[in-house]
Short mmCIF file of C-alpha atoms and ligand atoms in Angstrom, two decimals:
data_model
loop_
_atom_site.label_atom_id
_atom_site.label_comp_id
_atom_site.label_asym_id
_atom_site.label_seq_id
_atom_site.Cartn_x
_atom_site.Cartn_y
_atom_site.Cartn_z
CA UNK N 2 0.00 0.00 0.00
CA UNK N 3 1.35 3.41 -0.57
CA UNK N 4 1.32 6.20 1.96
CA UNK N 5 -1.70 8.01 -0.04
CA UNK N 6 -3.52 4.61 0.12
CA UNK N 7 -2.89 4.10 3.72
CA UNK N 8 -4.31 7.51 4.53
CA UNK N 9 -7.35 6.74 2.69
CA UNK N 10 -8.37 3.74 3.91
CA UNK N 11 -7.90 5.38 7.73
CA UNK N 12 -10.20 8.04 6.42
CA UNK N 13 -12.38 5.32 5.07
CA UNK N 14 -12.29 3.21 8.37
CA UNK N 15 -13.30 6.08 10.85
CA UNK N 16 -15.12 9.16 8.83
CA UNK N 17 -18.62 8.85 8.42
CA UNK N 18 -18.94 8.26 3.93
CA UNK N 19 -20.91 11.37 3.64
CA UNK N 20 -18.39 12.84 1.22
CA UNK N 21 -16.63 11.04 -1.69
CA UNK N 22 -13.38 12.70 -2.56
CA UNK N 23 -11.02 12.10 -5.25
CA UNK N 24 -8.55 9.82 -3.65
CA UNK N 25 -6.00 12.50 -3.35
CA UNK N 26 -4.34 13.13 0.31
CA UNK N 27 -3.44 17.04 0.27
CA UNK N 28 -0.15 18.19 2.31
CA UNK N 29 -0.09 21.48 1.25
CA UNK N 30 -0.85 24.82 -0.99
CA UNK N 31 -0.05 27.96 -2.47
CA UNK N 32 -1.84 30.07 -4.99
CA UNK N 33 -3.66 27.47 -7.65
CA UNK N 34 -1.52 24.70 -6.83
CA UNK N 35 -1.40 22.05 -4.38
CA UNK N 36 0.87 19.03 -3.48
CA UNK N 37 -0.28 16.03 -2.08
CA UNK N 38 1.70 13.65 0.50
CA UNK N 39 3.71 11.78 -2.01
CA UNK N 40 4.83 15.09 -3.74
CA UNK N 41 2.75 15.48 -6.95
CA UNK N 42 1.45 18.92 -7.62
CA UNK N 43 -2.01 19.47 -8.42
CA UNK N 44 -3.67 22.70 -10.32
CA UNK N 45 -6.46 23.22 -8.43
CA UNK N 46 -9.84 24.41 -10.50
CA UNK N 47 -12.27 23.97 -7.71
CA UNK N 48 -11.11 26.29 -5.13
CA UNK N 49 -13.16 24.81 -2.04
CA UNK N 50 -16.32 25.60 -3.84
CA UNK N 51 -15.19 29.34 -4.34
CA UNK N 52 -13.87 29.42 -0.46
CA UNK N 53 -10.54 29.71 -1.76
CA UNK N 54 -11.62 32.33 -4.62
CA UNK N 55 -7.79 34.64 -3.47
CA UNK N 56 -5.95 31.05 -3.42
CA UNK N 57 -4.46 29.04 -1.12
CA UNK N 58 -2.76 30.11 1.83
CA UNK N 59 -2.50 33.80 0.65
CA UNK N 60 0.18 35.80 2.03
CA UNK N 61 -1.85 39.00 2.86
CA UNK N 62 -4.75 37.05 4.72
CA UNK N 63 -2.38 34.48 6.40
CA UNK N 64 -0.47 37.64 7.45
CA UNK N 65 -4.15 39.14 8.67
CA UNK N 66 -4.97 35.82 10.53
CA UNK N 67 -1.40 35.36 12.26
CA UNK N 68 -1.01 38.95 13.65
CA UNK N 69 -4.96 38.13 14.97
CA UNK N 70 -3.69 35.22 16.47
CA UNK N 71 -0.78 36.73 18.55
CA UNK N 72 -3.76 39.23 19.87
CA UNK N 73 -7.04 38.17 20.37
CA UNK N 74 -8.93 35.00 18.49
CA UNK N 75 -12.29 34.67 20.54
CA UNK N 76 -14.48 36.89 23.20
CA UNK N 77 -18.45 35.64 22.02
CA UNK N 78 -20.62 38.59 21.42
CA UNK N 79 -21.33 38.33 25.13
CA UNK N 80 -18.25 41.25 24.74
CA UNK N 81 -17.53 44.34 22.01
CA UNK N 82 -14.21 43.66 20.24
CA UNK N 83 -11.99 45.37 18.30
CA UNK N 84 -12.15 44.19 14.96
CA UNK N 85 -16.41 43.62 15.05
CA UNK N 86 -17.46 47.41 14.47
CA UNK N 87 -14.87 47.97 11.29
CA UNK N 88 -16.10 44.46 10.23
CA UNK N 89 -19.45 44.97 9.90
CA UNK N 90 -19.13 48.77 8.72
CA UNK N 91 -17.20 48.04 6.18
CA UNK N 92 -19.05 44.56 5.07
CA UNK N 93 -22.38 46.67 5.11
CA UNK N 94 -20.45 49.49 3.10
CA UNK N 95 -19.81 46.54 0.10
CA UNK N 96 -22.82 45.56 0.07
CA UNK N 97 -24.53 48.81 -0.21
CA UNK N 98 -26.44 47.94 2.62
CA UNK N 99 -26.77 49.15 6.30
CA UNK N 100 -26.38 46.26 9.05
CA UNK N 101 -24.59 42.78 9.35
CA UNK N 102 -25.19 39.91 10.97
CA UNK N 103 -22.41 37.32 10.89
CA UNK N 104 -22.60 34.02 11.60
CA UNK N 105 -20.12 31.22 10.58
CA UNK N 106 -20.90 28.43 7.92
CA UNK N 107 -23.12 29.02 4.81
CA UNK N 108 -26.33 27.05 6.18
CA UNK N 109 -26.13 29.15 9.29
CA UNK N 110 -26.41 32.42 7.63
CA UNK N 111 -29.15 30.96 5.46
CA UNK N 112 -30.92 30.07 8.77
CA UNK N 113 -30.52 33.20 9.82
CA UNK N 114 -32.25 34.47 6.29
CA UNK N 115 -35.08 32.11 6.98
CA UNK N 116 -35.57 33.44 10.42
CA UNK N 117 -35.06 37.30 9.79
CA UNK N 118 -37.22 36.98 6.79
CA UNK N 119 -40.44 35.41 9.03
CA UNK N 120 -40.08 37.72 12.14
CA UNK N 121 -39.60 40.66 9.82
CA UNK N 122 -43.11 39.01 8.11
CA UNK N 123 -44.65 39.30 10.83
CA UNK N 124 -43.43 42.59 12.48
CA UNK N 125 -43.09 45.20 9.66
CA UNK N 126 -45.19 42.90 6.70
CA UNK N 127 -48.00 41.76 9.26
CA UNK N 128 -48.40 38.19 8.20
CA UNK N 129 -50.75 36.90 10.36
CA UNK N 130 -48.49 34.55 13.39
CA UNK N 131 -47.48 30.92 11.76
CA UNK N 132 -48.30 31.75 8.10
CA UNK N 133 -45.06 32.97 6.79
CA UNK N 134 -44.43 31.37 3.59
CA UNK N 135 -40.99 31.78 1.30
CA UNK N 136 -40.90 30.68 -2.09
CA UNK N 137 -37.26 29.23 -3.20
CA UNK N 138 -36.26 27.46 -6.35
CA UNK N 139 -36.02 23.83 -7.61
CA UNK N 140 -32.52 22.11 -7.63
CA UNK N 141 -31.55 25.16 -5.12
CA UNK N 142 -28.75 24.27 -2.54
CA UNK N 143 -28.56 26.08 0.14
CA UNK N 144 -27.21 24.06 3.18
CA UNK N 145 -27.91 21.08 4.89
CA UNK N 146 -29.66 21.86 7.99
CA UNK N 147 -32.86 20.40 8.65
CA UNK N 148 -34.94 23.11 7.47
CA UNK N 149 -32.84 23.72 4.56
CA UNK N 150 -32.79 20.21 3.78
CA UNK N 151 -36.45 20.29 4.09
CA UNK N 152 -36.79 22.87 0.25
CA UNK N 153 -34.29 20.92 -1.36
CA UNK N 154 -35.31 19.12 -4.30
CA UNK N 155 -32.21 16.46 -4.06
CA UNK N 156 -33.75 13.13 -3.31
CA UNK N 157 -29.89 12.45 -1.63
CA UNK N 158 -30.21 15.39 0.63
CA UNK N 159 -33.52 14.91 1.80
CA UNK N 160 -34.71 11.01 2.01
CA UNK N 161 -35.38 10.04 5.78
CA UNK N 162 -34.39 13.21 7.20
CA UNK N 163 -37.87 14.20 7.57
CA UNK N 164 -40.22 15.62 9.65
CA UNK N 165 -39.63 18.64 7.61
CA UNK N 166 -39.95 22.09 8.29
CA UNK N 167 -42.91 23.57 6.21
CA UNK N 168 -43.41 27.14 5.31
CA UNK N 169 -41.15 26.67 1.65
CA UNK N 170 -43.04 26.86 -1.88
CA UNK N 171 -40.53 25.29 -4.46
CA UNK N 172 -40.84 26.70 -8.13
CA UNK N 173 -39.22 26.40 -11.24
CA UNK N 174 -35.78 28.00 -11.38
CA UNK N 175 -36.61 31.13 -13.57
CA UNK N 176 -40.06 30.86 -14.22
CA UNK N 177 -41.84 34.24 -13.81
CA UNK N 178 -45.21 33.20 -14.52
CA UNK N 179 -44.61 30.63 -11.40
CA UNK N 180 -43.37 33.11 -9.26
CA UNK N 181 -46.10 36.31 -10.29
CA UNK N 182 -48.49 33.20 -9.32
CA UNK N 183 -46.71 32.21 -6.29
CA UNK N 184 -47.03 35.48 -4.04
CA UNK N 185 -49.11 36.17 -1.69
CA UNK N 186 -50.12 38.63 1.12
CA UNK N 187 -48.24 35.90 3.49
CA UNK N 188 -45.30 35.89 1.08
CA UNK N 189 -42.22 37.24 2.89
CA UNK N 190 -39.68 36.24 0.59
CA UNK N 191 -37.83 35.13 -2.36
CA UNK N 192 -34.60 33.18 -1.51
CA UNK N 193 -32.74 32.29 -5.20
CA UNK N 194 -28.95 31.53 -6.05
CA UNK N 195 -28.02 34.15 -8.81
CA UNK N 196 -26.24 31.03 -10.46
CA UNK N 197 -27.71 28.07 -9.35
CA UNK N 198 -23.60 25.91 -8.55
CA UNK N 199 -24.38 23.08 -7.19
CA UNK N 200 -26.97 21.98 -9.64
CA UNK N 201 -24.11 22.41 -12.78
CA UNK N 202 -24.05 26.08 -12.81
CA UNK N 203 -27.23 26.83 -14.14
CA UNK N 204 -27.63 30.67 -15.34
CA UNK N 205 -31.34 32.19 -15.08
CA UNK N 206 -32.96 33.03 -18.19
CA UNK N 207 -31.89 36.74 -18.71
CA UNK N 208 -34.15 39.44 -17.16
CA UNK N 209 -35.17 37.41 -14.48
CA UNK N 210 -33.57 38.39 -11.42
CA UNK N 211 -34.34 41.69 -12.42
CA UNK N 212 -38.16 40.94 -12.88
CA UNK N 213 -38.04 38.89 -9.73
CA UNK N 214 -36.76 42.18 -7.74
CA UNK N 215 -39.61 44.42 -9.58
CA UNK N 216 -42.40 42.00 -8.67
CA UNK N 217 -41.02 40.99 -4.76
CA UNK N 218 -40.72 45.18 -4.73
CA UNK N 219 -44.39 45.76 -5.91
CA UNK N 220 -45.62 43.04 -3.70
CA UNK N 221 -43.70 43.61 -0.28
CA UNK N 222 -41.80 40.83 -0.04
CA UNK N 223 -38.39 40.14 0.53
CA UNK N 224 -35.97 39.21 -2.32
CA UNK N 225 -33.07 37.30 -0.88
CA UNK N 226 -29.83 36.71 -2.88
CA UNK N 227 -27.88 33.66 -1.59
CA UNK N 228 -24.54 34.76 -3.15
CA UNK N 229 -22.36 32.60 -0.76
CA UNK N 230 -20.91 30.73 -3.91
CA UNK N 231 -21.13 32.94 -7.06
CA UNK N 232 -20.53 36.24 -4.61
CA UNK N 233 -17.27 38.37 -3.70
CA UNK N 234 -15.50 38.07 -7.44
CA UNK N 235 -16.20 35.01 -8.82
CA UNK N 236 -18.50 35.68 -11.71
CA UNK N 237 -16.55 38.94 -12.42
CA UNK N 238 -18.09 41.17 -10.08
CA UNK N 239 -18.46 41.64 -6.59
CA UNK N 240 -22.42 40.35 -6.58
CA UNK N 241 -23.56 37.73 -9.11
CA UNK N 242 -26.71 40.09 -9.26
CA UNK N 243 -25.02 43.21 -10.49
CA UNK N 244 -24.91 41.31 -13.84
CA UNK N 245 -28.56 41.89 -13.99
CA UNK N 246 -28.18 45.62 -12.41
CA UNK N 247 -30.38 44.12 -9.24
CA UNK N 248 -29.75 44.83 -5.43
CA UNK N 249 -31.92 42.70 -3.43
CA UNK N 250 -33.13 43.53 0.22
CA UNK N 251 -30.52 40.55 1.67
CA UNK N 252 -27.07 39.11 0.56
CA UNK N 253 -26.39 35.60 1.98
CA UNK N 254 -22.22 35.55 2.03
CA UNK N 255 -20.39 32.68 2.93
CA UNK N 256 -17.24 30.79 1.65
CA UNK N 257 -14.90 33.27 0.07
CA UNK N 258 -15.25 35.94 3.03
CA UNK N 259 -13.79 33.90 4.94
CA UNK N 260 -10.62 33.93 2.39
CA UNK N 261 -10.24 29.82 2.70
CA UNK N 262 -8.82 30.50 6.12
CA UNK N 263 -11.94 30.69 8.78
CA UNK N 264 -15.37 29.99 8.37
CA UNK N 265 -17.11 33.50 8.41
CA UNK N 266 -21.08 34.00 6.56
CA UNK N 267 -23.05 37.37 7.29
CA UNK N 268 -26.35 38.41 5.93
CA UNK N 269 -26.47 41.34 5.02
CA UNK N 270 -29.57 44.02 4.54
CA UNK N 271 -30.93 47.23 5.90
CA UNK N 272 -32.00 48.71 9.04
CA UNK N 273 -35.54 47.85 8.66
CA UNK N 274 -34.86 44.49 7.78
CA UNK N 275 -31.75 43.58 10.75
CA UNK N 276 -33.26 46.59 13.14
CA UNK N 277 -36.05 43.84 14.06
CA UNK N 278 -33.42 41.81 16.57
CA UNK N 279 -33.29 42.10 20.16
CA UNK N 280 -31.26 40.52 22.47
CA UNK N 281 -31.46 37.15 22.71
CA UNK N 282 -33.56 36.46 19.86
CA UNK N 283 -30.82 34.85 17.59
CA UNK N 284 -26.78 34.29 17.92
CA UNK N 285 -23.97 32.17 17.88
CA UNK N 286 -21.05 32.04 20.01
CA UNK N 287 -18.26 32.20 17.22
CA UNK N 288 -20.34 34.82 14.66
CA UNK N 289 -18.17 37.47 14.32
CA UNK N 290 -15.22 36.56 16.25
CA UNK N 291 -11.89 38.67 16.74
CA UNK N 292 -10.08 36.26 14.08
CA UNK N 293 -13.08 35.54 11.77
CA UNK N 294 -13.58 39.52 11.63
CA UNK N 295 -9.35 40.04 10.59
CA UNK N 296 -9.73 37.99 8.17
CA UNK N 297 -12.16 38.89 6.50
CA UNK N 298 -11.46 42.33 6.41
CA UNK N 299 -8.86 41.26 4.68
CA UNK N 300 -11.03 40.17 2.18
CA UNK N 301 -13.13 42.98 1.89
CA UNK N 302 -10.21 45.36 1.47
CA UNK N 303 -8.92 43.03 -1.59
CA UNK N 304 -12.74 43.16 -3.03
CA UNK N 305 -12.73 47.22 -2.51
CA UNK N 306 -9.70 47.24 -5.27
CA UNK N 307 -12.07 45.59 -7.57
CA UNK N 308 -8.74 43.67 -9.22
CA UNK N 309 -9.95 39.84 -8.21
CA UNK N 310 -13.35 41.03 -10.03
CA UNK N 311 -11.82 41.95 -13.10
CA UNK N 312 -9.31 39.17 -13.09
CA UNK N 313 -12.18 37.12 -12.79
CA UNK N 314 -13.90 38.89 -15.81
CA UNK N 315 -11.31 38.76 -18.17
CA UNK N 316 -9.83 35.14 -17.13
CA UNK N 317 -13.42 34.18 -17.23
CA UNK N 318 -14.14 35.24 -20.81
CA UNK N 319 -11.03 33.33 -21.98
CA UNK N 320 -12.28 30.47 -19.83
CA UNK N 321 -15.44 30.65 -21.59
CA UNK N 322 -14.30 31.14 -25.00
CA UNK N 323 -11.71 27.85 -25.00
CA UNK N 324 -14.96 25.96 -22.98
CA UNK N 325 -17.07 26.84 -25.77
CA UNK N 326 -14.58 25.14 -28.34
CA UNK N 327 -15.23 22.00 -27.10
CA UNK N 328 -18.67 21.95 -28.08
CA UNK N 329 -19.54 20.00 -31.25
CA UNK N 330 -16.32 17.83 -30.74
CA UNK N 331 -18.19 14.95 -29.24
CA UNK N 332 -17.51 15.07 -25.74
CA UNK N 333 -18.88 18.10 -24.50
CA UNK N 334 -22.46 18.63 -24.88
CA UNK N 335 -22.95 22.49 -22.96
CA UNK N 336 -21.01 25.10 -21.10
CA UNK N 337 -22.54 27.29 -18.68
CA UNK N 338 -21.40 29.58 -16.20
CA UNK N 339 -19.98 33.33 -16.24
CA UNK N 340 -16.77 34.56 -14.56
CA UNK N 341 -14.27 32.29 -13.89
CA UNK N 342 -17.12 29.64 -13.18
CA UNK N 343 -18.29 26.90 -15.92
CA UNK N 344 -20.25 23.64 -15.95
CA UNK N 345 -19.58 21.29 -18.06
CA UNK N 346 -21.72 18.63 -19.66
CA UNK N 347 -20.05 15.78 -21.05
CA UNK N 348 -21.75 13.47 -23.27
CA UNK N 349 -22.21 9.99 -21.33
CA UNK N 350 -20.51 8.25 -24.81
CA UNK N 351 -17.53 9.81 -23.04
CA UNK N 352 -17.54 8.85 -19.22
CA UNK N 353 -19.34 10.02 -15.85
CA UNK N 354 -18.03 13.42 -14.30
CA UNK N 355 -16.71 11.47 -12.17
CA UNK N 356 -14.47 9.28 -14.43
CA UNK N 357 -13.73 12.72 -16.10
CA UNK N 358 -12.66 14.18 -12.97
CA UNK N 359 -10.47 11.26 -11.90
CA UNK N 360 -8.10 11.08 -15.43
CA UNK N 361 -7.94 14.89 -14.49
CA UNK N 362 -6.52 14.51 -11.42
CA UNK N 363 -4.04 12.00 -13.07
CA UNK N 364 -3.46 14.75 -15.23
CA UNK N 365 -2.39 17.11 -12.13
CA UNK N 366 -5.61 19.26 -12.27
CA UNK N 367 -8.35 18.60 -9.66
CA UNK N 368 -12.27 19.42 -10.49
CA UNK N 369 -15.64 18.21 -9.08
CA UNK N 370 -18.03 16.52 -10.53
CA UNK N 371 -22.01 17.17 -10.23
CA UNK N 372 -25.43 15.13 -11.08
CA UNK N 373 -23.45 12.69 -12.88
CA UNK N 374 -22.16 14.45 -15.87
CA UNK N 375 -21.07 17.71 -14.82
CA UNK N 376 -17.66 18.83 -13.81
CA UNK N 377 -17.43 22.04 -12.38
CA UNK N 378 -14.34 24.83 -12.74
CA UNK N 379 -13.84 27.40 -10.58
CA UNK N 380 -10.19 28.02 -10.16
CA UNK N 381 -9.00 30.59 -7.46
CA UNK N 382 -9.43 34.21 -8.75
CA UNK N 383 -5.47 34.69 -8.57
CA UNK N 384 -4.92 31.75 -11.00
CA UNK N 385 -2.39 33.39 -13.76
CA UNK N 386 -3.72 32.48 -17.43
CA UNK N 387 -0.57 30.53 -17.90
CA UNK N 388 -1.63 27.87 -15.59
CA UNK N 389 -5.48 28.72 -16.53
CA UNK N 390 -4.45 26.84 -20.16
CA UNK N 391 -2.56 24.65 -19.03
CA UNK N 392 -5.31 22.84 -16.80
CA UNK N 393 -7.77 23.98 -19.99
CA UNK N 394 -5.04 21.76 -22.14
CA UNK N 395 -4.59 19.24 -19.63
CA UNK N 396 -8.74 18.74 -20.05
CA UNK N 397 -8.66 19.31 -23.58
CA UNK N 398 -6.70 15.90 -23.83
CA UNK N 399 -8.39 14.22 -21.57
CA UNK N 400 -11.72 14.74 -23.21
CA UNK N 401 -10.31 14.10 -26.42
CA UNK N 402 -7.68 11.29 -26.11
C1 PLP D 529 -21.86 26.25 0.03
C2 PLP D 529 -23.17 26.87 -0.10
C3 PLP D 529 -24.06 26.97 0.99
C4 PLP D 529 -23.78 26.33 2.32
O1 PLP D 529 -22.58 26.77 2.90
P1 PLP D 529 -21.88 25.89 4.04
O2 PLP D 529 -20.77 26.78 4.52
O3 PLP D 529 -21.38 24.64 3.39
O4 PLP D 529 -22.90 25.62 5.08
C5 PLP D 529 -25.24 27.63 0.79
N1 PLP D 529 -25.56 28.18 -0.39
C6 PLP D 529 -24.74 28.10 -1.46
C7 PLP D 529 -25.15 28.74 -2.75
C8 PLP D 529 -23.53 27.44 -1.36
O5 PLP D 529 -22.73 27.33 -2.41
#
């Protein structure tokens, strides 16, 4: 057995098999690349699901989280600290918005969506108390909590997980007539991924995020923008939704805020929408911690330069462009995606995603698969183009050899 096989079967014998990873055994990272624990170097084109979206172990947020470390890494909320004020200013100030509330994983802050968007039904909307219904999309992911478990269409996220929590109306992903039909006086919101990831990077038809905001405006509800994967750079701007010139009443941020070092997730809205918490009435005892708050101000000073957006703008649109050859040569049946962010089909004459992913990675470029015949890029924003072609060569043989 080698060493990479030992460590895999250890993994195998005592981690629960709710993940199943390419059997590669990472020892470290910098930038795009990564080496595993025999020594081979790896490009990487996922980038922790857009977590690592300013690449691994960058120096300017490793430097942000060490000189945190050396001061202060943890007080709860139970205490003011010195980084949480500048954090959420400056978060809000991003966003274009007026108040933060940061939690820590991505299904947390959607939680916190969920429950912000109800109590605000029923304080400032008046939705009469238990009929709070929010309308979300089919093939959405946004977490796997219970309740968020409990609108997901994915038979393998959902089956004997139940009781689930109701209050959800699941429509067709960019369906207007659905949605005008949809919402009602005990409507409070609209949760929707601007690019739907984990279901293969799906793009909405065009014009509909921006009908969806006119239509949740006109009928008071709230339109919530879960932007925790295709937010802060990655499909060329700062906010997925700025493609379709929309600002919704709530960003849902996750993974790349906390620049691949911490966990850190915020929503993000106004006054009237945050302003209806009171002590007590929702927290967690790492949200907005002393190190989680360094680093990510980190991140949001690198996003204020607006250089990762238009790296990912420009990369993206050669990304797209060399995608979109492969079409009509056999194996690749559709590209989607914007930014540095594509899924791609590939015809089932030529292998599962899965197989696809695996010569890949015996190519020295790692990608993920998705619903069994998508594989998903999304290198980190920093990638240079030089290594961007070779990984798009590296795949170009692979799906032609
Ligand atoms: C990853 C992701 C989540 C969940 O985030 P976790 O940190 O894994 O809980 C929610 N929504 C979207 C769009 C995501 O990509």
């Amino acid at each position: 057995m080698t060493t990479t096989e030992r460590s895999i079967a250890a993994a195998e014998a005592h981690s629960a098999h709710n993940y199943h990873p390419l059997p590669v055994v990472v020892a470290s990272a910098e930038g795009a690349w990564m080496t595993d624990i025999e020594g081979r170097r790896y490009l990487d084109m996922l980038a922790g699901y857009s977590a690592l979206n300013f690449g691994h172990c960058n120096r300017r947020l490793i430097d942000a989280a060490k000189a945190q470390l050396e001061r202060v890494t943890l007080t709860s909320r139970a205490f003011h600290h010195e980084r949480f004020a500048d954090f959420c200013t400056q978060l809000a100030e991003l966003c274009g918005m007026e108040m933060v509330l940061p939690m820590n994983t991505g299904a947390e802050a959607i939680e916190t969506a969920v429950k912000t968007a109800r109590k605000w039904g029923y304080q400032v909307k008046g939705v009469p108390d238990g009929q709070a219904k929010i309308v979300v999309a089919r093939n959405n992911f946004h977490g796997r909590t219970t309740t968020i478990i409990s609108f997901s269409t994915d038979p393998e996220a959902r089956a004997d997980f139940g009781p689930y929590t109701p209050g959800f109306e699941i429509l067709p992903y960019g369906d207007l007539t659905a949605m005008e039909a949809a919402l009602t006086d005990n409507t409070v919101a609209v949760l929707l991924e601007p690019i739907q990831g984990e279901a293969g990077v799906l793009v909405p038809p065009p014009g509909y995020f921006r009908a969806v905001r006119e239509l949740t405006r006109e009928r008071n509800v709230l339109f919530i923008a879960d932007e925790i994967q295709s937010g802060l750079g990655r499909t060329g701007r700062t906010f997925a939704c700025e493609h379709e010139g929309v600002v919704p009443d709530m960003y849902v941020l996750g993974k790349a805020l906390g620049g691949g070092v911490v966990p850190v997730s915020a929503v993000v809205s106004s006054r009237e929408v945050l302003g209806i918490y009171h002590p007590g009435e929702h927290g967690s005892t790492f949200g907005g911690n002393p190190l989680a708050c360094a680093v990510a101000l980190e991140v949001i000073a690198m996003l204020r330069t607006g250089e990762y957006q238009q790296r990912a703008a420009e990369l993206g649109e050669h990304l797209h462009a060399e995608l979109g050859l492969l079409i009509g040569g056999g194996a690749v049946e559709a590209v989607r995606g914007r930014g540095l962010w594509a899924g791609v089909d590939i015809a089932p004459t030529h292998g599962t995603g899965r197989q696809i992913s695996e010569k890949l990675m015996d190519q020295g470029v790692l990608v993920k698969d998705t619903h069994g015949s998508t594989i998903r890029i999304a290198p980190p924003l920093t990638i240079s183009k030089e290594d961007l072609d070779w990984g798009l060569d590296r795949l170009r043989a692979v799906l032609t050899g």
